[in-house]
PDB file of C-alpha atoms in Angstrom:
ATOM      1  CA  GLY A   1     -23.665  44.061 257.520  1.00 41.00           C
ATOM      2  CA  GLU A   2     -27.777  45.286 258.321  1.00 46.00           C
ATOM      3  CA  SER A   3     -26.089  44.588 262.531  1.00 50.00           C
ATOM      4  CA  GLN A   4     -23.859  43.154 264.145  1.00 65.00           C
ATOM      5  CA  GLY A   5     -22.730  39.521 262.884  1.00 59.00           C
ATOM      6  CA  GLY A   6     -24.583  41.034 259.940  1.00 77.00           C
ATOM      7  CA  THR A   7     -22.592  39.629 257.166  1.00 92.00           C
ATOM      8  CA  ILE A   8     -19.364  37.093 258.255  1.00 94.00           C
ATOM      9  CA  PHE A   9     -15.875  36.910 257.166  1.00 95.00           C
ATOM     10  CA  THR A  10     -13.952  33.931 257.489  1.00 95.00           C
ATOM     11  CA  PRO A  11     -10.637  32.970 256.401  1.00 95.00           C
ATOM     12  CA  LYS A  12     -10.204  30.243 254.362  1.00 95.00           C
ATOM     13  CA  THR A  13      -7.632  26.827 255.790  1.00 95.00           C
ATOM     14  CA  ASN A  14      -4.305  28.878 255.508  1.00 96.00           C
ATOM     15  CA  PHE A  15      -4.548  31.706 255.236  1.00 96.00           C
ATOM     16  CA  ASN A  16      -2.872  33.349 257.739  1.00 96.00           C
ATOM     17  CA  ASP A  17      -3.262  36.710 258.569  1.00 95.00           C
ATOM     18  CA  TYR A  18      -5.037  40.029 259.072  1.00 95.00           C
ATOM     19  CA  MET A  19      -8.410  39.882 257.504  1.00 95.00           C
ATOM     20  CA  PHE A  20      -8.867  43.273 257.421  1.00 95.00           C
ATOM     21  CA  LYS A  21      -5.099  45.168 257.402  1.00 94.00           C
ATOM     22  CA  VAL A  22      -5.382  49.539 257.177  1.00 93.00           C
ATOM     23  CA  ASN A  23      -2.002  50.286 255.243  1.00 88.00           C
ATOM     24  CA  ASP A  24       0.341  52.133 258.071  1.00 87.00           C
ATOM     25  CA  SER A  25       2.342  53.729 255.053  1.00 87.00           C
ATOM     26  CA  VAL A  26       0.396  57.376 257.149  1.00 87.00           C
ATOM     27  CA  LEU A  27      -1.812  57.722 259.724  1.00 90.00           C
ATOM     28  CA  ARG A  28      -5.241  56.606 258.509  1.00 92.00           C
ATOM     29  CA  GLU A  29      -8.605  59.235 259.892  1.00 94.00           C
ATOM     30  CA  PHE A  30     -11.804  58.747 260.370  1.00 97.00           C
ATOM     31  CA  LEU A  31     -12.433  54.718 259.316  1.00 96.00           C
ATOM     32  CA  GLU A  32     -15.948  53.086 260.667  1.00 97.00           C
ATOM     33  CA  PHE A  33     -16.150  49.588 260.744  1.00 96.00           C
ATOM     34  CA  ARG A  34     -19.477  48.701 261.932  1.00 95.00           C
ATOM     35  CA  ASN A  35     -22.311  45.342 262.624  1.00 95.00           C
ATOM     36  CA  PHE A  36     -19.989  42.206 261.161  1.00 96.00           C
ATOM     37  CA  THR A  37     -18.794  39.377 262.239  1.00 95.00           C
ATOM     38  CA  ILE A  38     -15.205  37.200 262.102  1.00 95.00           C
ATOM     39  CA  GLU A  39     -14.837  33.881 262.669  1.00 94.00           C
ATOM     40  CA  GLY A  40     -11.497  33.317 262.330  1.00 92.00           C
ATOM     41  CA  ASN A  41     -11.138  29.389 261.739  1.00 92.00           C
ATOM     42  CA  LYS A  42      -8.736  29.395 264.536  1.00 90.00           C
ATOM     43  CA  THR A  43      -8.093  26.151 264.305  1.00 91.00           C
ATOM     44  CA  ASN A  44      -7.054  26.123 260.578  1.00 94.00           C
ATOM     45  CA  GLN A  45      -4.912  29.281 260.994  1.00 92.00           C
ATOM     46  CA  THR A  46      -0.920  29.643 262.045  1.00 93.00           C
ATOM     47  CA  SER A  47      -1.137  33.301 263.077  1.00 92.00           C
ATOM     48  CA  GLY A  48      -2.901  36.638 262.133  1.00 91.00           C
ATOM     49  CA  GLY A  49      -5.388  38.003 263.654  1.00 93.00           C
ATOM     50  CA  CYS A  50      -9.603  40.348 262.467  1.00 95.00           C
ATOM     51  CA  ILE A  51      -8.645  43.523 262.278  1.00 96.00           C
ATOM     52  CA  MET A  52      -5.079  45.454 261.876  1.00 94.00           C
ATOM     53  CA  ALA A  53      -6.174  48.616 262.292  1.00 93.00           C
ATOM     54  CA  SER A  54      -2.175  50.542 262.321  1.00 86.00           C
ATOM     55  CA  SER A  55      -2.296  53.834 262.059  1.00 88.00           C
ATOM     56  CA  THR A  56      -5.697  54.227 262.397  1.00 94.00           C
ATOM     57  CA  ALA A  57      -6.754  58.082 264.172  1.00 94.00           C
ATOM     58  CA  ARG A  58     -10.756  59.337 264.861  1.00 96.00           C
ATOM     59  CA  SER A  59     -12.262  55.928 263.821  1.00 97.00           C
ATOM     60  CA  THR A  60     -15.059  53.530 265.016  1.00 97.00           C
ATOM     61  CA  PHE A  61     -14.967  50.277 265.689  1.00 97.00           C
ATOM     62  CA  ASP A  62     -18.298  48.977 266.484  1.00 96.00           C
ATOM     63  CA  SER A  63     -21.313  46.029 267.102  1.00 95.00           C
ATOM     64  CA  LEU A  64     -18.230  43.924 265.724  1.00 95.00           C
ATOM     65  CA  SER A  65     -18.032  40.200 266.843  1.00 93.00           C
ATOM     66  CA  LEU A  66     -14.683  38.798 266.249  1.00 93.00           C
ATOM     67  CA  ASN A  67     -13.946  35.162 267.092  1.00 91.00           C
ATOM     68  CA  GLN A  68     -11.517  32.731 267.228  1.00 89.00           C
ATOM     69  CA  CYS A  69      -8.817  35.129 265.837  1.00 89.00           C
ATOM     70  CA  GLU A  70      -5.056  32.818 265.615  1.00 89.00           C
ATOM     71  CA  ASP A  71      -4.008  36.596 266.655  1.00 89.00           C
ATOM     72  CA  ARG A  72      -5.530  39.254 268.078  1.00 91.00           C
ATOM     73  CA  ALA A  73      -9.226  40.257 267.472  1.00 93.00           C
ATOM     74  CA  ILE A  74      -7.914  44.393 266.950  1.00 94.00           C
ATOM     75  CA  LYS A  75      -4.659  45.616 267.341  1.00 93.00           C
ATOM     76  CA  LEU A  76      -4.083  49.268 266.914  1.00 93.00           C
ATOM     77  CA  SER A  77      -1.185  50.621 266.831  1.00 90.00           C
ATOM     78  CA  GLY A  78       0.804  53.891 265.164  1.00 85.00           C
ATOM     79  CA  PRO A  79       2.183  54.465 261.310  1.00 84.00           C
ATOM     80  CA  ALA A  80       5.173  52.813 259.960  1.00 81.00           C
ATOM     81  CA  ALA A  81       7.353  56.258 259.834  1.00 77.00           C
ATOM     82  CA  GLY A  82       6.897  56.382 264.118  1.00 81.00           C
ATOM     83  CA  GLY A  83       3.816  58.824 265.615  1.00 82.00           C
ATOM     84  CA  PHE A  84       1.000  57.867 266.966  1.00 89.00           C
ATOM     85  CA  GLY A  85      -2.565  57.186 266.143  1.00 91.00           C
ATOM     86  CA  TYR A  86      -4.775  58.436 268.638  1.00 93.00           C
ATOM     87  CA  ASN A  87      -8.784  58.711 269.995  1.00 95.00           C
ATOM     88  CA  ASN A  88     -10.367  55.700 267.955  1.00 96.00           C
ATOM     89  CA  THR A  89     -13.486  54.583 269.528  1.00 97.00           C
ATOM     90  CA  ILE A  90     -14.313  50.777 270.192  1.00 96.00           C
ATOM     91  CA  SER A  91     -17.578  49.577 271.341  1.00 96.00           C
ATOM     92  CA  ASN A  92     -20.701  47.961 271.531  1.00 95.00           C
ATOM     93  CA  ASN A  93     -19.069  44.411 270.259  1.00 93.00           C
ATOM     94  CA  TYR A  94     -18.405  40.711 270.949  1.00 91.00           C
ATOM     95  CA  ILE A  95     -15.101  39.396 270.861  1.00 89.00           C
ATOM     96  CA  ALA A  96     -14.485  36.107 272.466  1.00 85.00           C
ATOM     97  CA  ASP A  97     -11.394  33.496 271.621  1.00 83.00           C
ATOM     98  CA  ASN A  98      -8.528  35.036 270.669  1.00 82.00           C
ATOM     99  CA  VAL A  99      -5.571  35.148 271.653  1.00 82.00           C
ATOM    100  CA  VAL A 100      -5.334  38.889 272.728  1.00 86.00           C
ATOM    101  CA  GLY A 101      -8.644  40.924 272.235  1.00 89.00           C
ATOM    102  CA  ILE A 102      -7.414  44.458 271.549  1.00 92.00           C
ATOM    103  CA  GLU A 103      -4.335  45.691 271.946  1.00 91.00           C
ATOM    104  CA  MET A 104      -2.967  48.832 271.596  1.00 91.00           C
ATOM    105  CA  VAL A 105       1.041  49.868 271.335  1.00 91.00           C
ATOM    106  CA  ASN A 106       1.538  53.491 269.586  1.00 90.00           C
ATOM    107  CA  ASN A 107      -1.830  53.915 270.525  1.00 91.00           C
ATOM    108  CA  ASP A 108      -3.532  55.970 272.422  1.00 91.00           C
ATOM    109  CA  GLU A 109      -6.114  58.415 273.957  1.00 93.00           C
ATOM    110  CA  ASN A 110      -8.967  55.793 272.840  1.00 94.00           C
ATOM    111  CA  GLN A 111     -12.777  55.288 274.528  1.00 96.00           C
ATOM    112  CA  ILE A 112     -13.026  51.455 275.347  1.00 95.00           C
ATOM    113  CA  PHE A 113     -16.242  50.962 276.663  1.00 95.00           C
ATOM    114  CA  ALA A 114     -19.545  48.265 276.388  1.00 93.00           C
ATOM    115  CA  ASN A 115     -17.750  45.687 274.964  1.00 90.00           C
ATOM    116  CA  PRO A 116     -19.350  42.438 276.083  1.00 85.00           C
ATOM    117  CA  ASN A 117     -15.820  40.404 276.345  1.00 75.00           C
ATOM    118  CA  ASN A 118     -15.694  36.234 276.473  1.00 65.00           C
ATOM    119  CA  SER A 119     -12.919  34.256 277.995  1.00 59.00           C
ATOM    120  CA  PRO A 120     -10.370  35.759 277.959  1.00 54.00           C
ATOM    121  CA  SER A 121      -7.674  33.508 277.068  1.00 59.00           C
ATOM    122  CA  HIS A 122      -3.959  35.365 277.575  1.00 66.00           C
ATOM    123  CA  ASN A 123      -4.449  39.587 277.894  1.00 73.00           C
ATOM    124  CA  HIS A 124      -8.167  40.778 276.779  1.00 85.00           C
ATOM    125  CA  ILE A 125      -7.948  44.292 277.078  1.00 88.00           C
ATOM    126  CA  TYR A 126      -3.659  44.748 276.746  1.00 88.00           C
ATOM    127  CA  ASP A 127      -2.787  48.387 276.763  1.00 89.00           C
ATOM    128  CA  ARG A 128       0.971  49.241 276.385  1.00 87.00           C
ATOM    129  CA  GLN A 129       0.767  52.763 275.819  1.00 85.00           C
ATOM    130  CA  ALA A 130      -1.389  54.827 278.234  1.00 82.00           C
ATOM    131  CA  LEU A 131      -3.880  57.189 278.156  1.00 90.00           C
ATOM    132  CA  GLN A 132      -6.421  54.877 277.723  1.00 93.00           C
ATOM    133  CA  ASN A 133     -10.519  55.211 278.220  1.00 93.00           C
ATOM    134  CA  ILE A 134     -11.677  51.840 278.674  1.00 93.00           C
ATOM    135  CA  HIS A 135     -15.345  51.266 281.050  1.00 94.00           C
ATOM    136  CA  ASP A 136     -18.566  49.838 281.596  1.00 93.00           C
ATOM    137  CA  ASN A 137     -17.276  46.425 279.386  1.00 91.00           C
ATOM    138  CA  VAL A 138     -17.795  43.188 280.515  1.00 89.00           C
ATOM    139  CA  PHE A 139     -15.510  39.824 280.478  1.00 85.00           C
ATOM    140  CA  THR A 140     -16.353  36.252 281.411  1.00 81.00           C
ATOM    141  CA  GLY A 141     -13.471  33.626 281.377  1.00 70.00           C
ATOM    142  CA  THR A 142     -15.177  30.280 281.418  1.00 56.00           C
ATOM    143  CA  VAL A 143     -13.304  27.812 278.863  1.00 59.00           C
ATOM    144  CA  TYR A 144      -9.574  29.247 279.767  1.00 61.00           C
ATOM    145  CA  THR A 145      -7.956  28.150 282.791  1.00 65.00           C
ATOM    146  CA  THR A 146      -5.491  31.727 283.515  1.00 68.00           C
ATOM    147  CA  GLY A 147      -6.237  35.512 281.293  1.00 75.00           C
ATOM    148  CA  ILE A 148      -5.787  38.544 282.243  1.00 82.00           C
ATOM    149  CA  ALA A 149      -9.224  41.001 281.414  1.00 85.00           C
ATOM    150  CA  ILE A 150      -7.380  44.028 281.178  1.00 87.00           C
ATOM    151  CA  TYR A 151      -3.478  43.945 280.935  1.00 86.00           C
ATOM    152  CA  ILE A 152      -2.241  47.575 280.492  1.00 88.00           C
ATOM    153  CA  GLU A 153       1.662  48.024 280.894  1.00 86.00           C
ATOM    154  CA  TYR A 154       2.927  51.163 281.235  1.00 76.00           C
ATOM    155  CA  THR A 155       0.120  53.212 283.874  1.00 69.00           C
ATOM    156  CA  ASN A 156       1.180  56.791 283.050  1.00 70.00           C
ATOM    157  CA  SER A 157      -2.386  57.974 282.803  1.00 84.00           C
ATOM    158  CA  SER A 158      -5.138  54.763 282.261  1.00 88.00           C
ATOM    159  CA  SER A 159      -8.569  55.845 283.184  1.00 91.00           C
ATOM    160  CA  VAL A 160      -9.941  51.882 283.823  1.00 91.00           C
ATOM    161  CA  ASN A 161     -13.581  51.882 285.305  1.00 92.00           C
ATOM    162  CA  ASN A 162     -16.953  50.465 286.111  1.00 92.00           C
ATOM    163  CA  ASN A 163     -16.514  47.704 284.187  1.00 91.00           C
ATOM    164  CA  THR A 164     -17.874  43.889 285.532  1.00 88.00           C
ATOM    165  CA  PHE A 165     -15.792  41.031 285.878  1.00 86.00           C
ATOM    166  CA  ASP A 166     -18.044  37.808 286.479  1.00 83.00           C
ATOM    167  CA  HIS A 167     -15.709  34.099 286.260  1.00 73.00           C
ATOM    168  CA  VAL A 168     -12.129  36.312 284.655  1.00 74.00           C
ATOM    169  CA  PRO A 169      -9.221  33.008 286.063  1.00 70.00           C
ATOM    170  CA  GLU A 170      -5.790  34.988 286.764  1.00 74.00           C
ATOM    171  CA  GLU A 171      -6.022  38.602 286.311  1.00 76.00           C
ATOM    172  CA  ALA A 172      -8.930  41.208 286.418  1.00 79.00           C
ATOM    173  CA  VAL A 173      -6.813  44.318 286.351  1.00 81.00           C
TER     174      VAL A 173
END
């Protein structure tokens, strides 16, 4: 796409999978996801999400619009054979109305910044690994009555700074 939202991807009814999946057999480095929209068609899906970025390292997720996915907007994890993904950059993305916005498990040392996030439902940023740098994001949550903006499962050295929380329904961090 030419700009955020330039190219729009929408899954067909009952697609029930992630729109983009990174093969998790080995660690993949320096991937770039930029300047497109995924409209997840949540009402016609029972599973699936926007981007399953298993086994990514030093990759970029920038200027994306990820909306209405049944599951995660972005899921970062490690390779199937074990180990960790690391040092990904998630920035300048509009993420709205997904079950979970960004989840990290077996993937650490990521930079997550400058994302205007709308309507967190369960956990908008779900840090299941630690060692993340989460800063300068904006969270609003006027659609749901429950939801946590940033949920850190293991508090080992994740950094959360300069985020804005506007009407987050349940908890900010």
